[in-house]
mmCIF file of C-alpha atoms in Angstrom:
data_model
loop_
_atom_site.group_PDB
_atom_site.id
_atom_site.type_symbol
_atom_site.label_atom_id
_atom_site.label_comp_id
_atom_site.label_asym_id
_atom_site.label_seq_id
_atom_site.Cartn_x
_atom_site.Cartn_y
_atom_site.Cartn_z
ATOM 1 C CA MET A 1 -5.340 -31.798 6.258
ATOM 2 C CA ASN A 2 -3.062 -29.703 8.476
ATOM 3 C CA GLN A 3 -4.938 -28.997 11.700
ATOM 4 C CA GLY A 4 -2.435 -26.346 12.759
ATOM 5 C CA ASN A 5 -1.878 -25.342 16.365
ATOM 6 C CA ARG A 6 -5.211 -24.856 18.153
ATOM 7 C CA ASP A 7 -3.834 -24.182 21.678
ATOM 8 C CA ALA A 8 -5.415 -20.807 22.462
ATOM 9 C CA THR A 9 -2.847 -20.049 25.161
ATOM 10 C CA ASP A 10 -0.027 -20.277 22.592
ATOM 11 C CA PRO A 11 0.830 -16.970 20.843
ATOM 12 C CA THR A 12 1.911 -18.939 17.748
ATOM 13 C CA ARG A 13 -1.567 -20.533 17.467
ATOM 14 C CA TYR A 14 -2.753 -20.931 13.876
ATOM 15 C CA VAL A 15 -5.936 -22.555 12.593
ATOM 16 C CA PRO A 16 -5.744 -23.076 8.820
ATOM 17 C CA PRO A 17 -8.755 -22.447 6.572
ATOM 18 C CA GLY A 18 -11.170 -25.342 6.546
ATOM 19 C CA GLY A 19 -11.603 -26.172 2.882
ATOM 20 C CA ARG A 20 -13.792 -25.171 -0.029
ATOM 21 C CA MET A 21 -16.549 -23.545 1.998
ATOM 22 C CA ASP A 22 -14.088 -21.260 3.797
ATOM 23 C CA ARG A 23 -12.417 -20.340 0.506
ATOM 24 C CA TRP A 24 -15.755 -19.757 -1.193
ATOM 25 C CA SER A 25 -17.087 -17.546 1.588
ATOM 26 C CA GLN A 26 -13.832 -15.511 1.648
ATOM 27 C CA VAL A 27 -14.053 -14.984 -2.115
ATOM 28 C CA ALA A 28 -17.742 -14.024 -1.954
ATOM 29 C CA VAL A 29 -17.394 -11.580 0.959
ATOM 30 C CA ARG A 30 -14.257 -10.050 -0.553
ATOM 31 C CA TRP A 31 -16.030 -9.622 -3.916
ATOM 32 C CA LEU A 32 -18.881 -7.803 -2.145
ATOM 33 C CA ALA A 33 -16.544 -5.622 -0.050
ATOM 34 C CA GLU A 34 -14.528 -4.661 -3.114
ATOM 35 C CA ARG A 35 -17.793 -3.438 -4.632
ATOM 36 C CA GLY A 36 -18.792 -1.414 -1.568
ATOM 37 C CA ILE A 37 -21.098 -3.890 0.147
ATOM 38 C CA SER A 38 -20.103 -4.658 3.726
ATOM 39 C CA VAL A 39 -21.310 -7.889 5.292
ATOM 40 C CA MET A 40 -21.509 -7.112 9.036
ATOM 41 C CA GLY A 41 -18.483 -4.818 9.065
ATOM 42 C CA SER A 42 -16.373 -6.590 6.474
ATOM 43 C CA ARG A 43 -13.516 -4.690 4.869
ATOM 44 C CA VAL A 44 -10.629 -5.595 2.616
ATOM 45 C CA LEU A 45 -7.314 -5.198 4.390
ATOM 46 C CA VAL A 46 -4.308 -4.671 2.131
ATOM 47 C CA VAL A 47 -0.864 -5.073 3.686
ATOM 48 C CA PRO A 48 2.491 -5.555 1.992
ATOM 49 C CA GLY A 49 3.862 -9.085 2.109
ATOM 50 C CA ARG A 50 6.695 -9.193 4.611
ATOM 51 C CA ARG A 51 9.004 -11.019 2.194
ATOM 52 C CA SER A 52 7.806 -10.006 -1.260
ATOM 53 C CA GLY A 53 6.529 -6.512 -0.522
ATOM 54 C CA LEU A 54 3.599 -7.257 -2.840
ATOM 55 C CA PRO A 55 0.131 -6.201 -1.689
ATOM 56 C CA ARG A 56 -1.774 -8.987 0.103
ATOM 57 C CA ARG A 57 -5.543 -8.742 0.436
ATOM 58 C CA VAL A 58 -7.750 -10.385 3.028
ATOM 59 C CA VAL A 59 -11.285 -9.852 4.279
ATOM 60 C CA VAL A 60 -11.467 -8.757 7.910
ATOM 61 C CA ASN A 61 -14.247 -7.789 10.296
ATOM 62 C CA LEU A 62 -13.775 -4.227 11.510
ATOM 63 C CA MET A 63 -15.276 -3.642 14.948
ATOM 64 C CA THR A 64 -15.649 -0.613 17.169
ATOM 65 C CA LEU A 65 -15.520 -0.604 20.966
ATOM 66 C CA ASP A 66 -15.619 2.575 23.053
ATOM 67 C CA GLY A 67 -14.789 4.692 20.015
ATOM 68 C CA GLU A 68 -11.712 2.621 19.074
ATOM 69 C CA ARG A 69 -11.525 0.349 16.025
ATOM 70 C CA TYR A 70 -10.060 -3.153 16.105
ATOM 71 C CA LEU A 71 -9.294 -6.175 13.970
ATOM 72 C CA VAL A 72 -9.312 -9.625 15.571
ATOM 73 C CA ALA A 73 -7.662 -12.698 14.072
ATOM 74 C CA PRO A 74 -9.892 -15.606 15.166
ATOM 75 C CA ARG A 75 -7.619 -18.104 13.382
ATOM 76 C CA GLY A 76 -4.588 -16.833 15.283
ATOM 77 C CA ASN A 77 -1.145 -16.078 13.915
ATOM 78 C CA THR A 78 -2.222 -15.926 10.256
ATOM 79 C CA GLN A 79 -0.236 -14.579 7.313
ATOM 80 C CA TRP A 80 -2.166 -11.297 7.344
ATOM 81 C CA VAL A 81 -1.351 -10.816 11.035
ATOM 82 C CA ARG A 82 2.349 -11.488 10.438
ATOM 83 C CA ASN A 83 2.360 -9.093 7.475
ATOM 84 C CA ALA A 84 0.526 -6.408 9.472
ATOM 85 C CA ARG A 85 3.011 -6.738 12.344
ATOM 86 C CA ALA A 86 5.934 -6.362 9.943
ATOM 87 C CA ALA A 87 4.419 -3.424 8.042
ATOM 88 C CA GLY A 88 2.821 -1.668 11.005
ATOM 89 C CA GLY A 89 -0.073 -0.595 8.820
ATOM 90 C CA GLY A 90 -1.887 -0.939 5.557
ATOM 91 C CA GLU A 91 -5.124 0.043 3.862
ATOM 92 C CA LEU A 92 -8.692 -0.752 4.786
ATOM 93 C CA GLY A 93 -11.116 -0.620 1.929
ATOM 94 C CA LEU A 94 -14.780 -0.866 1.170
ATOM 95 C CA GLY A 95 -15.553 -0.360 -2.482
ATOM 96 C CA ARG A 96 -13.666 2.637 -3.823
ATOM 97 C CA ARG A 97 -13.187 4.101 -0.350
ATOM 98 C CA THR A 98 -9.815 3.252 1.133
ATOM 99 C CA GLU A 99 -8.134 4.468 4.265
ATOM 100 C CA ARG A 100 -4.463 4.271 5.194
ATOM 101 C CA VAL A 101 -4.230 2.882 8.723
ATOM 102 C CA VAL A 102 -1.724 2.129 11.434
ATOM 103 C CA LEU A 103 -2.141 -1.310 13.003
ATOM 104 C CA THR A 104 -0.919 -1.695 16.572
ATOM 105 C CA GLU A 105 -1.158 -5.044 18.348
ATOM 106 C CA LEU A 106 -2.781 -4.915 21.762
ATOM 107 C CA PRO A 107 -0.914 -6.424 24.699
ATOM 108 C CA VAL A 108 -2.385 -9.768 25.770
ATOM 109 C CA GLU A 109 -3.763 -8.344 29.037
ATOM 110 C CA GLN A 110 -5.931 -5.817 27.109
ATOM 111 C CA ARG A 111 -7.545 -8.259 24.663
ATOM 112 C CA ALA A 112 -10.357 -9.894 26.687
ATOM 113 C CA PRO A 113 -12.933 -7.049 26.436
ATOM 114 C CA VAL A 114 -12.347 -6.788 22.679
ATOM 115 C CA LEU A 115 -12.630 -10.561 22.263
ATOM 116 C CA ARG A 116 -15.956 -10.599 24.151
ATOM 117 C CA VAL A 117 -17.492 -7.969 21.840
ATOM 118 C CA TYR A 118 -16.025 -9.685 18.777
ATOM 119 C CA LEU A 119 -17.516 -13.041 19.820
ATOM 120 C CA ASP A 120 -20.866 -11.389 20.542
ATOM 121 C CA ARG A 121 -21.016 -9.989 17.026
ATOM 122 C CA TRP A 122 -19.243 -12.678 14.951
ATOM 123 C CA GLY A 123 -19.254 -15.796 17.133
ATOM 124 C CA TRP A 124 -21.718 -17.468 14.763
ATOM 125 C CA GLU A 125 -19.209 -17.002 11.925
ATOM 126 C CA VAL A 126 -15.938 -17.867 13.686
ATOM 127 C CA GLY A 127 -17.140 -20.405 16.255
ATOM 128 C CA ARG A 128 -15.251 -23.296 14.671
ATOM 129 C CA PHE A 129 -11.964 -21.384 15.070
ATOM 130 C CA VAL A 130 -12.290 -20.303 18.706
ATOM 131 C CA GLU A 131 -12.268 -23.614 20.605
ATOM 132 C CA GLY A 132 -15.551 -23.201 22.466
ATOM 133 C CA LEU A 133 -15.212 -19.561 23.470
ATOM 134 C CA THR A 134 -18.398 -17.479 23.300
ATOM 135 C CA LYS A 135 -19.556 -14.025 24.341
ATOM 136 C CA ASP A 136 -20.642 -15.714 27.584
ATOM 137 C CA SER A 137 -17.178 -17.091 28.391
ATOM 138 C CA THR A 138 -15.812 -15.954 31.739
ATOM 139 C CA ASP A 139 -13.218 -13.203 31.950
ATOM 140 C CA ALA A 140 -10.720 -15.850 33.088
ATOM 141 C CA GLU A 141 -11.434 -18.001 30.005
ATOM 142 C CA LEU A 142 -11.013 -15.043 27.639
ATOM 143 C CA GLU A 143 -7.846 -13.897 29.401
ATOM 144 C CA ALA A 144 -6.381 -17.416 29.226
ATOM 145 C CA ALA A 145 -7.143 -17.638 25.496
ATOM 146 C CA ALA A 146 -6.004 -14.094 24.643
ATOM 147 C CA PRO A 147 -2.392 -15.009 23.657
ATOM 148 C CA GLY A 148 -3.712 -17.068 20.724
ATOM 149 C CA PHE A 149 -6.014 -14.359 19.365
ATOM 150 C CA PRO A 150 -4.133 -11.346 17.957
ATOM 151 C CA VAL A 151 -6.023 -8.073 18.308
ATOM 152 C CA LEU A 152 -4.877 -4.990 16.402
ATOM 153 C CA ARG A 153 -5.999 -1.427 17.093
ATOM 154 C CA VAL A 154 -6.765 0.497 13.905
ATOM 155 C CA THR A 155 -5.933 4.199 13.777
ATOM 156 C CA PRO A 156 -5.712 6.609 10.826
ATOM 157 C CA ALA A 157 -2.258 6.905 9.270
#
């Protein structure tokens, strides 16, 4: 199995999905979100594929901090992150409600506070992807790891 690049200080970091359980949970949470049931903030993000232009769907955890909304990629430089960077936006959906959004990547030096809140809320779910980081990690630890954890600000289109 490809272990990917797990070096959190590397902006090209990528942790591939971990097998059947990861696939099953993605399918289950996406199925619920597509029917209007959010599991702890889950949404379906639709972005055009950067090569094909076809819509690509992925389940994401939408979080709010100080009135701003964010998406965090705990597995790093994933396909959805690359597609979102190329497109600059997409659609967030929950059931029949969809919203066109602009996705703007935060600079590395602004990510630590968002990562702390994300880990506080979803650390139990993403712990195996974040190389020992927790909500209790020091600011220095979060800042050091920030390059490997893309964070995108979500604003209405």
